Short mmCIF file of C-alpha atoms in Angstrom, two decimals:
data_model
loop_
_atom_site.label_atom_id
_atom_site.label_comp_id
_atom_site.label_asym_id
_atom_site.label_seq_id
_atom_site.Cartn_x
_atom_site.Cartn_y
_atom_site.Cartn_z
CA MET A 115 14.83 1.24 -13.48
CA LYS A 116 17.47 2.54 -11.16
CA ARG A 117 19.88 -0.32 -11.47
CA ILE A 118 22.51 -0.02 -14.20
CA ARG A 119 23.27 -3.31 -15.85
CA ILE A 120 26.65 -2.66 -17.37
CA GLN A 121 27.25 -6.36 -17.68
CA ARG A 122 24.19 -7.01 -19.76
CA TRP A 123 24.81 -4.11 -22.11
CA GLY A 124 28.43 -4.97 -22.57
CA SER A 125 27.92 -8.69 -22.88
CA GLN A 126 28.04 -8.66 -26.67
CA PHE A 127 31.70 -7.75 -26.46
CA LEU A 128 32.56 -10.32 -23.85
CA ALA A 129 32.77 -14.07 -23.59
CA PRO A 130 29.44 -15.85 -23.01
CA ARG A 131 28.08 -15.07 -19.58
CA THR A 132 28.23 -17.84 -17.06
CA GLN A 133 25.71 -18.42 -14.34
CA PHE A 134 26.70 -15.78 -11.89
CA ARG A 135 24.11 -15.81 -9.13
CA PRO A 136 23.62 -19.29 -7.78
CA GLN A 137 20.01 -20.23 -8.49
CA CYS A 138 19.76 -23.50 -6.63
CA PRO A 139 20.15 -23.24 -2.86
CA LEU A 140 22.40 -26.27 -2.83
CA ARG A 141 24.78 -25.06 -5.49
CA PRO A 142 28.22 -23.92 -4.27
CA PRO A 143 29.33 -20.43 -5.25
CA GLN A 144 30.59 -20.30 -8.78
CA HIS A 145 32.43 -17.00 -8.79
CA HIS A 146 35.74 -18.66 -9.63
CA LEU A 147 34.33 -20.24 -12.78
CA SER A 148 33.82 -16.91 -14.45
CA PRO A 149 36.47 -16.19 -17.07
CA PHE A 150 36.42 -12.47 -16.30
CA PRO A 151 36.09 -10.71 -12.99
CA GLN A 152 32.58 -9.30 -12.84
CA PRO A 153 32.49 -7.19 -9.74
CA HIS A 154 29.88 -4.58 -10.54
CA SER A 155 26.77 -6.57 -11.32
CA CYS A 156 27.28 -8.87 -8.39
CA ARG A 157 24.43 -9.00 -5.89
CA SER A 158 24.94 -12.15 -3.96
CA GLN A 159 21.84 -14.28 -3.86
CA SER A 160 19.91 -13.75 -0.67
CA THR A 161 18.88 -17.31 0.02
CA SER A 162 22.02 -18.88 -1.32
CA ALA A 163 23.24 -21.72 0.80
CA GLY A 164 26.50 -21.77 -1.11
CA ASP A 165 28.36 -20.21 1.76
CA ILE A 166 27.46 -23.13 3.99
CA PHE A 167 29.71 -25.41 2.03
CA PRO A 168 33.39 -25.11 2.83
CA PRO A 169 35.32 -23.63 -0.10
CA LEU A 170 37.61 -25.90 -2.04
CA ASP A 171 40.77 -24.28 -0.80
CA ALA A 172 41.50 -21.49 1.60
CA ASP A 173 43.38 -19.25 -0.83
CA GLU A 174 40.51 -19.16 -3.21
CA SER A 175 38.04 -18.28 -0.49
CA ALA A 176 40.28 -15.47 0.73
CA GLY A 177 40.45 -14.12 -2.80
CA LEU A 178 36.70 -14.40 -3.12
CA SER A 179 35.94 -12.56 0.06
CA GLN A 180 38.30 -9.79 -0.96
CA GLN A 181 36.56 -9.60 -4.28
CA ASP A 182 33.21 -9.37 -2.54
CA GLU A 183 34.44 -6.53 -0.39
CA ASP A 184 35.74 -4.73 -3.43
CA VAL A 185 32.20 -4.51 -4.77
CA SER A 186 31.30 -0.94 -4.01
CA ILE A 187 27.95 -0.36 -5.58
CA PRO A 188 26.08 2.36 -3.70
CA PRO A 189 22.95 0.98 -1.99
CA GLU A 190 20.88 3.84 -3.41
CA ALA A 191 21.43 2.36 -6.87
CA LEU A 192 19.71 -0.89 -5.92
CA PRO A 193 15.93 -1.27 -6.03
CA SER A 194 15.82 -3.20 -2.74
CA PRO A 195 18.23 -3.57 0.20
CA PRO A 196 21.19 -5.89 -0.50
CA PRO A 197 21.10 -9.22 1.37
CA SER A 198 24.24 -8.25 3.27
CA ALA A 199 22.30 -5.44 4.98
CA ALA A 200 19.93 -8.00 6.52
CA LEU A 201 22.45 -9.06 9.15
CA LYS A 202 22.80 -5.50 10.40
CA SER A 203 19.11 -4.72 10.68
CA ALA A 204 17.76 -4.56 14.22
CA LYS A 205 14.20 -4.56 12.91
CA LEU A 206 14.70 -7.85 11.09
CA ALA A 207 16.31 -9.57 14.05
CA ALA A 208 13.49 -8.35 16.27
CA LEU A 209 10.88 -9.58 13.78
CA HIS A 210 12.54 -12.98 13.58
CA ALA A 211 12.45 -13.29 17.37
CA ARG A 212 8.96 -11.82 17.72
CA LEU A 213 7.45 -14.42 15.41
CA SER A 214 9.49 -17.17 17.15
CA LEU A 215 10.71 -18.30 13.74
CA PRO A 216 12.95 -21.36 13.71
CA PRO A 217 16.67 -20.55 13.80
CA ARG A 218 17.15 -22.49 10.60
CA LEU A 219 15.27 -19.80 8.71
CA PRO A 220 18.05 -17.37 7.74
CA ILE A 221 17.53 -13.71 8.38
CA GLN A 222 18.42 -12.97 4.74
CA THR A 223 15.46 -15.05 3.59
CA LEU A 224 13.21 -13.17 5.97
CA ALA A 225 14.50 -9.96 4.38
CA ARG A 226 13.77 -11.34 0.93
CA ALA A 227 10.24 -12.27 1.96
CA LEU A 228 9.69 -8.60 2.76
CA VAL A 229 10.50 -7.43 -0.78
CA HIS A 230 7.39 -7.25 -2.95
CA GLU A 231 7.79 -7.38 -6.71
CA SER A 232 6.56 -3.81 -7.04
CA ALA A 233 9.75 -2.71 -5.28
CA ASP A 234 12.19 -5.05 -7.04
CA PRO A 235 11.02 -6.69 -10.28
CA ASP A 236 14.01 -9.05 -10.30
CA PRO A 237 12.59 -12.49 -9.39
CA ASN A 238 15.88 -13.45 -7.75
CA PHE A 239 15.45 -10.77 -5.13
CA ASN A 240 11.72 -10.39 -4.57
CA ASN A 241 9.33 -12.67 -2.75
CA THR A 242 7.14 -13.75 -5.68
CA SER A 243 8.41 -17.30 -5.95
CA LEU A 244 8.25 -17.83 -2.20
CA ALA A 245 4.76 -16.32 -2.09
CA ILE A 246 3.47 -18.70 -4.76
CA LEU A 247 4.72 -21.67 -2.77
CA GLY A 248 3.36 -20.22 0.46
CA SER A 249 -0.01 -19.52 -1.11
CA ASN A 250 -0.31 -23.11 -2.26
CA LEU A 251 0.72 -24.42 1.15
CA LEU A 252 -1.71 -22.16 2.98
CA GLY A 253 -4.48 -23.16 0.58
CA LEU A 254 -3.75 -26.86 1.04
CA TYR A 255 -3.53 -26.79 4.82
CA THR A 256 -6.63 -24.62 5.25
CA SER A 257 -8.82 -26.49 2.82
CA GLU A 258 -7.89 -29.90 4.16
CA TYR A 259 -8.51 -28.70 7.72
CA LEU A 260 -11.94 -27.35 6.79
CA LEU A 261 -12.94 -30.30 4.61
CA CYS A 262 -11.89 -32.95 7.11
CA HIS A 263 -13.29 -31.23 10.19
CA TYR A 264 -16.52 -30.03 8.58
CA PRO A 265 -17.23 -32.60 5.84
CA ARG A 266 -20.77 -31.33 5.24
CA LEU A 267 -19.90 -27.67 4.77
CA PRO A 268 -21.62 -26.23 1.65
CA ILE A 269 -19.23 -25.08 -1.06
CA SER A 270 -20.06 -21.39 -0.81
CA VAL A 271 -19.42 -21.41 2.95
CA LEU A 272 -16.24 -23.39 2.37
CA PHE A 273 -15.00 -20.69 -0.02
CA ALA A 274 -15.88 -17.97 2.48
CA ALA A 275 -14.16 -19.84 5.34
CA GLN A 276 -11.06 -20.34 3.21
CA SER A 277 -11.00 -16.64 2.51
CA ALA A 278 -11.54 -15.88 6.21
CA TYR A 279 -8.38 -17.80 7.11
CA VAL A 280 -6.02 -17.14 4.20
CA GLY A 281 -7.70 -14.47 2.07
CA THR A 282 -6.07 -11.12 1.32
CA LYS A 283 -7.81 -9.32 4.17
CA ALA A 284 -6.96 -12.01 6.70
CA LEU A 285 -3.28 -12.18 5.73
CA ALA A 286 -2.92 -8.40 5.65
CA LEU A 287 -4.47 -8.27 9.12
CA MET A 288 -2.01 -10.89 10.32
CA ALA A 289 0.94 -8.94 8.96
CA HIS A 290 -0.37 -5.91 10.83
CA GLU A 291 -0.71 -7.94 14.01
CA TRP A 292 2.86 -9.14 13.60
CA GLY A 293 4.03 -5.54 13.65
CA ILE A 294 5.16 -5.27 10.03
CA GLU A 295 5.96 -1.71 9.06
CA SER A 296 6.27 -0.59 5.48
CA VAL A 297 8.56 1.82 3.67
CA ALA A 298 7.48 5.15 2.29
CA GLU A 299 9.49 4.46 -0.86
CA PRO A 300 11.56 1.32 -1.54
CA GLY A 301 15.26 1.52 -2.21
CA GLY A 302 18.56 -0.13 -1.48
CA GLU A 303 19.43 2.18 1.39
CA VAL A 304 16.33 1.65 3.54
CA ASP A 305 16.13 -0.73 6.47
CA PRO A 306 15.50 -4.29 5.17
CA GLY A 307 13.22 -4.93 8.16
CA LEU A 308 10.49 -2.86 6.52
CA LEU A 309 8.02 -4.16 3.96
CA GLN A 310 9.41 -3.02 0.61
CA TYR A 311 6.73 -2.13 -1.93
CA ARG A 312 5.78 0.68 -4.19
CA ARG A 313 2.61 2.08 -2.72
CA LEU A 314 -0.41 2.95 -4.79
CA ALA A 315 -1.23 6.66 -4.67
CA ALA A 316 -4.43 7.49 -2.83
CA GLY A 317 -7.41 7.35 -5.17
CA ALA A 318 -5.41 5.84 -8.04
CA ALA A 319 -7.00 3.08 -10.06
CA TRP A 320 -5.47 -0.30 -9.65
CA GLY A 321 -5.17 -2.61 -12.66
CA GLU A 322 -5.50 -5.82 -10.71
CA PHE A 323 -9.13 -5.15 -9.93
CA ALA A 324 -9.85 -5.99 -13.56
CA PRO A 325 -10.82 -9.64 -13.88
CA ARG A 326 -9.16 -11.32 -16.79
CA GLY A 327 -12.31 -13.14 -17.80
CA THR A 328 -14.12 -16.09 -16.38
CA GLY A 329 -11.98 -18.65 -18.18
CA ARG A 330 -15.04 -20.71 -19.02
CA PRO A 331 -15.48 -22.13 -22.52
CA ASN A 332 -18.86 -20.44 -23.00
CA GLU A 333 -17.68 -17.09 -21.70
CA GLN A 334 -19.06 -14.93 -24.50
CA LYS A 335 -22.59 -16.23 -23.91
CA GLY A 336 -22.69 -14.45 -20.56
CA TRP A 337 -23.92 -17.40 -18.55
CA ARG A 338 -23.81 -17.09 -14.79
CA ARG A 339 -20.93 -18.64 -12.88
CA GLY A 340 -22.37 -21.65 -11.11
CA ILE A 341 -21.03 -22.99 -7.84
CA THR A 342 -19.62 -26.16 -9.40
CA SER A 343 -17.80 -24.29 -12.14
CA LYS A 344 -16.21 -22.07 -9.50
CA ILE A 345 -14.39 -25.10 -8.16
CA VAL A 346 -12.87 -25.77 -11.57
CA TYR A 347 -12.29 -22.36 -13.11
CA ASP A 348 -11.93 -19.88 -10.23
CA ASP A 349 -9.32 -19.41 -7.53
CA GLN A 350 -9.28 -21.02 -4.08
CA PHE A 351 -11.81 -18.51 -2.73
CA GLY A 352 -14.31 -18.96 -5.56
CA ASP A 353 -13.45 -15.52 -6.96
CA MET A 354 -12.61 -14.84 -10.57
CA ARG A 355 -8.93 -14.96 -11.37
CA MET A 356 -7.51 -11.48 -11.75
CA LYS A 357 -5.02 -10.12 -14.23
CA THR A 358 -1.44 -10.27 -13.02
CA PRO A 359 -0.22 -6.69 -12.70
CA GLU A 360 3.06 -5.50 -14.18
CA PRO A 361 5.91 -6.33 -11.77
CA SER A 362 6.80 -2.74 -10.96
CA GLN A 363 3.25 -1.45 -10.78
CA PRO A 364 2.33 0.23 -7.46
CA VAL A 365 0.07 -1.89 -5.29
CA PRO A 366 -2.06 -1.36 -2.17
CA LEU A 367 -0.57 -2.25 1.21
CA ASP A 368 -2.89 -5.26 1.59
CA ILE A 369 -1.41 -6.97 -1.46
CA ALA A 370 2.18 -6.41 -0.37
CA ALA A 371 1.50 -7.52 3.21
CA GLU A 372 -0.30 -10.62 1.96
CA SER A 373 2.66 -11.53 -0.23
CA PHE A 374 4.98 -11.25 2.78
CA VAL A 375 2.93 -13.64 4.91
CA ARG A 376 2.71 -16.13 2.07
CA ALA A 377 6.41 -15.84 1.30
CA LEU A 378 7.25 -16.44 4.94
CA MET A 379 5.24 -19.65 4.83
CA GLY A 380 7.02 -20.73 1.64
CA ALA A 381 10.44 -19.87 3.05
CA THR A 382 9.73 -21.82 6.23
CA TYR A 383 8.78 -24.83 4.15
CA LEU A 384 11.96 -24.64 2.07
CA HIS A 385 14.34 -24.12 4.97
CA CYS A 386 12.72 -26.04 7.82
CA GLY A 387 10.52 -28.68 6.24
CA ARG A 388 6.95 -29.82 6.55
CA ALA A 389 6.69 -30.43 10.29
CA THR A 390 7.83 -26.92 11.20
CA THR A 391 5.58 -25.39 8.57
CA LYS A 392 2.58 -27.24 9.93
CA ARG A 393 3.45 -26.07 13.43
CA LEU A 394 3.69 -22.49 12.18
CA PHE A 395 0.31 -22.91 10.49
CA ALA A 396 -1.28 -24.37 13.60
CA SER A 397 0.04 -21.66 15.89
CA HIS A 398 -0.80 -18.70 13.66
CA TRP A 399 -3.82 -19.77 11.62
CA LEU A 400 -5.70 -22.59 13.29
CA SER A 401 -5.56 -20.75 16.60
CA ARG A 402 -7.69 -17.99 15.15
CA THR A 403 -11.41 -18.00 15.89
CA LEU A 404 -13.97 -18.13 13.16
CA ASP A 405 -17.64 -18.70 13.90
CA LEU A 406 -18.72 -20.79 10.94
CA SER A 407 -22.34 -20.86 12.11
CA LYS A 408 -22.59 -17.11 11.46
CA MET A 409 -21.50 -17.45 7.83
CA PHE A 410 -24.65 -19.11 6.52
CA GLU A 411 -27.32 -17.15 4.71
CA PHE A 412 -30.32 -19.28 3.77
CA ARG A 413 -32.93 -18.09 1.34
CA THR A 414 -35.50 -20.86 1.75
CA PRO A 415 -34.52 -22.79 4.86
CA THR A 416 -37.80 -24.66 5.28
CA VAL A 417 -37.68 -25.96 1.69
CA ASP A 418 -34.02 -26.92 2.13
CA LEU A 419 -34.84 -28.83 5.27
CA SER A 420 -37.69 -30.81 3.74
CA LYS A 421 -35.50 -31.65 0.73
CA LEU A 422 -32.74 -32.74 3.07
CA CYS A 423 -35.10 -35.00 5.01
CA ALA A 424 -36.35 -36.51 1.76
CA ARG A 425 -32.81 -37.10 0.52
CA GLU A 426 -31.55 -38.66 3.71
CA GLY A 427 -34.64 -40.81 4.18
CA PHE A 428 -35.81 -39.10 7.37
CA GLU A 429 -39.47 -38.71 8.08
CA PRO A 430 -40.82 -35.41 6.68
CA ALA A 431 -40.01 -32.38 8.83
CA VAL A 432 -42.95 -31.02 10.81
CA ALA A 433 -42.97 -27.76 12.75
CA ARG A 434 -44.79 -27.79 16.08
CA LEU A 435 -45.43 -25.03 18.58
CA ILE A 436 -43.59 -25.78 21.80
CA SER A 437 -44.63 -22.76 23.87
CA GLU A 438 -45.86 -19.24 23.46
CA THR A 439 -46.56 -16.14 25.44
CA GLY A 440 -48.45 -12.91 24.90
CA ARG A 441 -50.18 -13.86 21.68
CA ALA A 442 -52.54 -10.92 22.00
CA SER A 443 -49.88 -8.53 23.30
CA ARG A 444 -47.55 -6.15 21.45
CA HIS A 445 -44.57 -8.49 21.66
CA PRO A 446 -45.56 -12.12 21.59
CA VAL A 447 -42.93 -14.86 21.65
CA PHE A 448 -43.42 -18.24 20.06
CA VAL A 449 -41.08 -21.19 20.43
CA VAL A 450 -41.32 -23.62 17.54
CA GLY A 451 -39.56 -26.94 17.12
CA VAL A 452 -38.96 -28.81 13.88
CA TYR A 453 -39.51 -32.53 14.25
CA SER A 454 -38.79 -35.49 12.05
CA GLY A 455 -40.90 -38.26 13.54
CA LYS A 456 -39.98 -38.23 17.22
CA ASP A 457 -36.58 -36.52 16.74
CA LYS A 458 -36.37 -32.82 17.32
CA LEU A 459 -34.11 -31.38 14.58
CA GLY A 460 -34.12 -27.77 15.69
CA GLU A 461 -35.85 -25.13 17.73
CA GLY A 462 -36.28 -21.40 17.33
CA ALA A 463 -38.02 -18.49 19.02
CA GLY A 464 -39.56 -15.57 17.20
CA GLY A 465 -42.09 -12.80 17.27
CA SER A 466 -44.46 -14.67 14.98
CA ILE A 467 -45.07 -18.35 14.41
CA ASP A 468 -43.61 -18.13 10.91
CA GLU A 469 -40.46 -16.42 12.11
CA ALA A 470 -39.96 -19.03 14.80
CA ARG A 471 -40.53 -21.82 12.29
CA VAL A 472 -37.92 -20.40 9.89
CA ARG A 473 -35.45 -19.96 12.73
CA ALA A 474 -36.01 -23.53 13.79
CA ALA A 475 -35.37 -24.76 10.23
CA VAL A 476 -32.16 -22.70 10.02
CA MET A 477 -30.98 -24.18 13.28
CA ALA A 478 -31.71 -27.71 12.05
CA LEU A 479 -29.84 -27.09 8.78
CA LYS A 480 -26.86 -25.57 10.56
CA SER A 481 -26.59 -28.48 12.91
CA TRP A 482 -26.54 -30.78 9.87
CA TYR A 483 -24.01 -28.79 7.86
CA LEU A 484 -21.69 -28.13 10.80
CA TYR A 485 -21.34 -31.78 11.75
CA LYS A 486 -17.85 -32.42 13.06
CA PRO A 487 -16.43 -35.96 13.17
CA LEU A 488 -14.49 -36.86 16.30
CA ASP A 489 -11.59 -38.75 14.72
CA VAL A 490 -9.85 -36.86 11.97
CA THR A 491 -6.57 -37.70 10.28
CA LEU A 492 -5.44 -34.96 7.94
CA PRO A 493 -3.95 -36.20 4.66
CA SER A 494 -0.87 -34.01 5.08
CA ASP A 495 -0.25 -35.54 8.51
CA ALA A 496 -0.36 -38.98 6.96
CA GLU A 497 2.84 -38.40 4.98
CA GLY A 498 5.49 -40.60 6.52
CA MET A 499 2.96 -42.19 8.88
CA GLU A 500 2.39 -45.92 9.17
CA PRO A 501 -0.38 -46.87 6.73
CA THR A 502 -2.26 -48.76 9.44
CA LYS A 503 -2.81 -45.56 11.41
CA TRP A 504 -4.55 -43.81 8.54
CA LYS A 505 -8.26 -43.45 9.02
CA PRO A 506 -10.29 -42.47 5.99
CA ASN A 507 -12.22 -39.26 6.41
CA LEU A 508 -15.90 -38.82 5.86
CA VAL A 509 -16.81 -37.62 2.38
CA ASP A 510 -20.30 -36.23 2.36
CA LEU A 511 -22.89 -36.26 -0.38
CA GLY A 512 -22.88 -32.48 -0.48
CA GLU A 513 -25.33 -29.72 0.21
CA VAL A 514 -28.99 -29.90 -0.60
CA ILE A 515 -29.83 -28.78 -4.11
CA VAL A 516 -33.17 -27.06 -4.37
CA MET B 143 -28.97 -20.05 -5.05
CA PRO B 144 -30.65 -21.33 -1.93
CA LEU B 145 -27.60 -20.80 0.25
CA SER B 146 -24.98 -18.09 0.18
CA ALA B 147 -22.16 -17.25 2.54
CA VAL B 148 -21.36 -14.16 4.59
CA LYS B 149 -17.78 -12.99 4.24
CA ALA B 150 -15.78 -12.79 7.46
CA VAL B 151 -12.21 -12.67 8.70
CA ALA B 152 -10.91 -15.07 11.34
CA LYS B 153 -10.01 -13.21 14.52
CA GLY B 154 -6.70 -13.76 16.20
CA GLN B 155 -6.37 -14.09 19.94
CA ASN B 156 -2.86 -13.28 21.01
CA GLY B 157 -1.48 -16.05 23.19
CA VAL B 158 -3.84 -18.73 21.87
CA GLY B 159 -1.38 -20.55 19.65
CA ALA B 160 1.34 -18.00 19.00
CA PHE B 161 2.14 -15.13 21.31
CA ILE B 162 3.35 -11.87 19.81
CA LEU B 163 4.92 -9.41 22.23
CA GLN B 164 3.10 -6.14 21.67
CA CYS B 165 6.08 -3.90 22.37
CA LYS B 166 8.08 -3.74 19.18
CA ARG B 167 10.57 -0.99 19.88
CA LEU B 168 12.13 0.71 22.91
CA ASP B 169 13.94 4.03 22.48
CA PHE B 170 16.42 5.08 25.15
CA HIS B 171 17.27 8.78 25.14
CA TYR B 172 20.08 10.20 27.27
CA CYS B 173 22.05 13.37 27.76
CA ASP B 174 25.82 13.38 28.19
CA TRP B 175 25.93 16.54 30.18
CA ALA B 176 22.93 16.77 32.48
CA GLY B 177 22.97 15.22 35.95
CA SER B 178 19.48 13.78 35.59
CA SER B 179 20.87 11.34 33.01
CA LYS B 180 23.48 9.91 35.35
CA GLY B 181 21.49 6.76 36.08
CA MET B 182 20.47 6.44 32.45
CA ASN B 183 24.07 6.59 31.23
CA ALA B 184 25.07 3.94 33.75
CA PHE B 185 22.10 1.83 32.64
CA ILE B 186 23.09 2.09 28.97
CA HIS B 187 26.66 1.04 29.74
CA LYS B 188 26.03 -1.67 32.34
CA ARG B 189 22.57 -3.10 32.02
CA LEU B 190 21.21 -2.45 28.51
CA PRO B 191 23.25 -5.10 26.63
CA GLN B 192 21.91 -7.79 28.93
CA PHE B 193 18.36 -6.42 28.67
CA ALA B 194 18.62 -6.50 24.87
CA ARG B 195 19.91 -10.06 24.95
CA GLU B 196 17.04 -11.16 27.17
CA ASN B 197 14.48 -9.53 24.86
CA PRO B 198 15.47 -10.24 21.26
CA GLN B 199 11.95 -9.52 20.03
CA ILE B 200 12.29 -5.83 20.84
CA GLU B 201 14.21 -3.46 18.62
CA ILE B 202 16.29 -1.18 20.83
CA THR B 203 17.58 2.21 19.82
CA VAL B 204 19.81 4.51 21.88
CA SER B 205 20.06 8.16 20.94
CA PRO B 206 21.15 11.39 22.62
CA ARG B 207 18.68 14.06 23.58
CA PRO B 208 20.93 16.91 24.65
CA HIS B 209 19.89 19.23 27.49
CA LYS B 210 16.73 17.27 28.15
CA HIS B 211 15.72 14.70 30.75
CA PRO B 212 16.31 11.05 29.81
CA VAL B 213 13.28 9.24 28.41
CA VAL B 214 12.39 5.64 27.61
CA THR B 215 9.75 5.31 24.86
CA GLY B 216 7.94 2.12 23.91
CA HIS B 217 6.38 1.66 20.46
CA TYR B 218 3.57 -0.85 20.18
CA ILE B 219 2.01 -2.96 17.47
CA ASN B 220 -1.31 -1.13 17.73
CA GLY B 221 0.50 2.06 16.67
CA ARG B 222 0.50 3.78 20.04
CA GLU B 223 3.55 4.75 22.01
CA LYS B 224 4.29 5.20 25.69
CA ALA B 225 7.00 7.43 27.07
CA VAL B 226 8.37 7.40 30.62
CA CYS B 227 10.62 10.16 31.90
CA VAL B 228 13.39 8.56 33.95
CA ARG B 229 15.16 11.64 35.29
CA ASN B 230 17.34 11.13 38.37
CA MET B 231 16.45 7.43 38.47
CA THR B 232 18.90 4.71 39.39
CA THR B 233 19.79 1.81 37.10
CA GLU B 234 17.39 -0.55 38.87
CA LEU B 235 14.49 1.86 38.65
CA ILE B 236 15.13 2.42 34.94
CA LEU B 237 15.20 -1.34 34.41
CA GLU B 238 11.85 -1.54 36.16
CA LYS B 239 10.43 1.11 33.86
CA ALA B 240 11.85 -0.65 30.78
CA ASN B 241 10.23 -3.89 31.89
CA LEU B 242 6.95 -2.07 32.49
CA LEU B 243 7.03 -0.72 28.93
CA LYS B 244 8.01 -4.12 27.58
CA GLU B 245 5.09 -5.88 29.23
CA ALA B 246 2.51 -3.23 28.34
CA SER B 247 0.03 -4.00 25.57
CA GLY B 248 0.07 -0.48 24.23
CA GLU B 249 -3.62 -0.01 24.94
CA LYS B 250 -4.84 2.89 27.01
CA LEU B 251 -5.02 1.91 30.66
CA ARG B 252 -8.59 1.17 31.57
CA ARG B 253 -10.38 -0.36 34.48
CA VAL B 254 -11.25 -4.03 34.08
CA ASN B 255 -14.46 -4.93 35.90
CA LYS B 256 -15.19 -8.40 34.60
CA PRO B 257 -13.02 -11.33 35.68
CA VAL B 258 -13.32 -13.02 32.28
CA THR B 259 -13.43 -11.61 28.78
CA SER B 260 -14.24 -14.13 26.09
CA VAL B 261 -15.13 -14.26 22.41
CA ASN B 262 -17.05 -17.47 22.97
CA GLU B 263 -20.68 -17.27 23.89
CA SER B 264 -21.73 -18.40 27.32
CA VAL B 265 -22.16 -22.16 27.63
CA ARG B 266 -25.42 -21.74 29.53
CA GLY B 267 -26.82 -19.24 27.10
CA ILE B 268 -29.01 -16.26 27.92
CA TRP B 269 -31.70 -17.07 30.44
CA SER B 270 -35.04 -17.76 28.84
CA PRO B 271 -38.39 -17.76 30.56
CA TYR B 272 -39.77 -20.41 28.20
CA HIS B 273 -37.35 -23.16 29.08
CA GLY B 274 -36.71 -25.10 32.27
CA ALA B 275 -39.01 -25.05 35.26
CA GLN B 276 -42.13 -22.99 34.66
CA TYR B 277 -43.34 -20.88 37.54
CA LYS B 278 -47.04 -21.16 38.19
CA ILE B 279 -48.60 -18.10 39.71
#
């Protein structure tokens, strides 16, 4: 660790240490409560809103500001840029404007969101807490959007869609598209507009790839992880929960970039509230295109379809040849439709009758699973809404179990 | 498992929802001595503060480049950069060049033949000989 904590080492000789960095954003600065002047360990909290409140009296504030100026700790000694440097960074101001972030989001918080815990293990100065909040918000908004708009989506596709919107790869890609640049090596003297993280050396093994176990009660028996248990035991993408790496361990760029995007979401929620956060989510996430119909991979589509028809009480599915050409030629084409009674469920074309039949069954299944209700009220939109306007969403029976 | 999922990543379309200006940095280089930088020096003194105020999303740096022609360089989100030599240009012309760099996407200039580029598939679909009116020969 680069930072020297004289205060901590010397604390046994001093009076009990008072709370020096304000932890709660709404707490006024407490510098004057300290029995001893403690200039050297002072790094003013980045997201502190204490300065918003007018000081109790003018003399005290003048004394405080002088004391703050007296703090002359070289920036190279800090693990990440001090919050005061944020106001001078052209990169940060440009990033704030480029993302059209609300003016209520302070530039110091944006700077803090850019500090990954591998650069600064101190939780008061890195983005871990903001990223946890942001991750939960992103997970909530994405999953409720997917579940309400596609109520029949199978669980495995739901997991994959969730990961396509807010997974590590997607968030790292977004950070890249936002023009986030990263430091070569973190430190207090570098521009706070850069993503601060300790980068993993090329080819080095990374500890986080090690899963920390399935978390299931019968883990030692080596049973497979079923879909339903993934909902309970695994993370929001249906993947096994990984070990948390040591705070100062080097990480790949993807992980650091992902933590920035999540922290930005969390910071927006804390500073600007739910409505602004939802707007940010709609403009940056929901505007992205994802073709859900290309994410399905059926193993036995015809069996699935007949089971589905039996479950829903439709007449049994029957495949019929609609048209064909060149049966005796080198490339014949058959068009097959799948019918339930008089209703055509799907249609597919293929080089053989069997291929066309399977394609038709896949099409029928996709059109069932990708059903989209017209009127959707998201639960998070219903907060603060009149109860009469709430319309319950469709909850489906679930995918076909074969 | 009868059904599994294919992993994918949602694609962003800039301007659908949020719009991110692709130019992230503009470098202005000048020379204090050479005559070709006369317009550039005037631009930096008179016009650049207003340009920076109008475009807060661009980081602007000004640095000397002694005994060389003045240059404006744009850095883009896709990692490319574009440089324009602005020797002997007047303030207005330099402003025009700065705006050109600001509005560029950073991609290589290429000819666009099709009026519409879309990620969505065509509504009509690909023409099929097996559907619609059948021609009898």
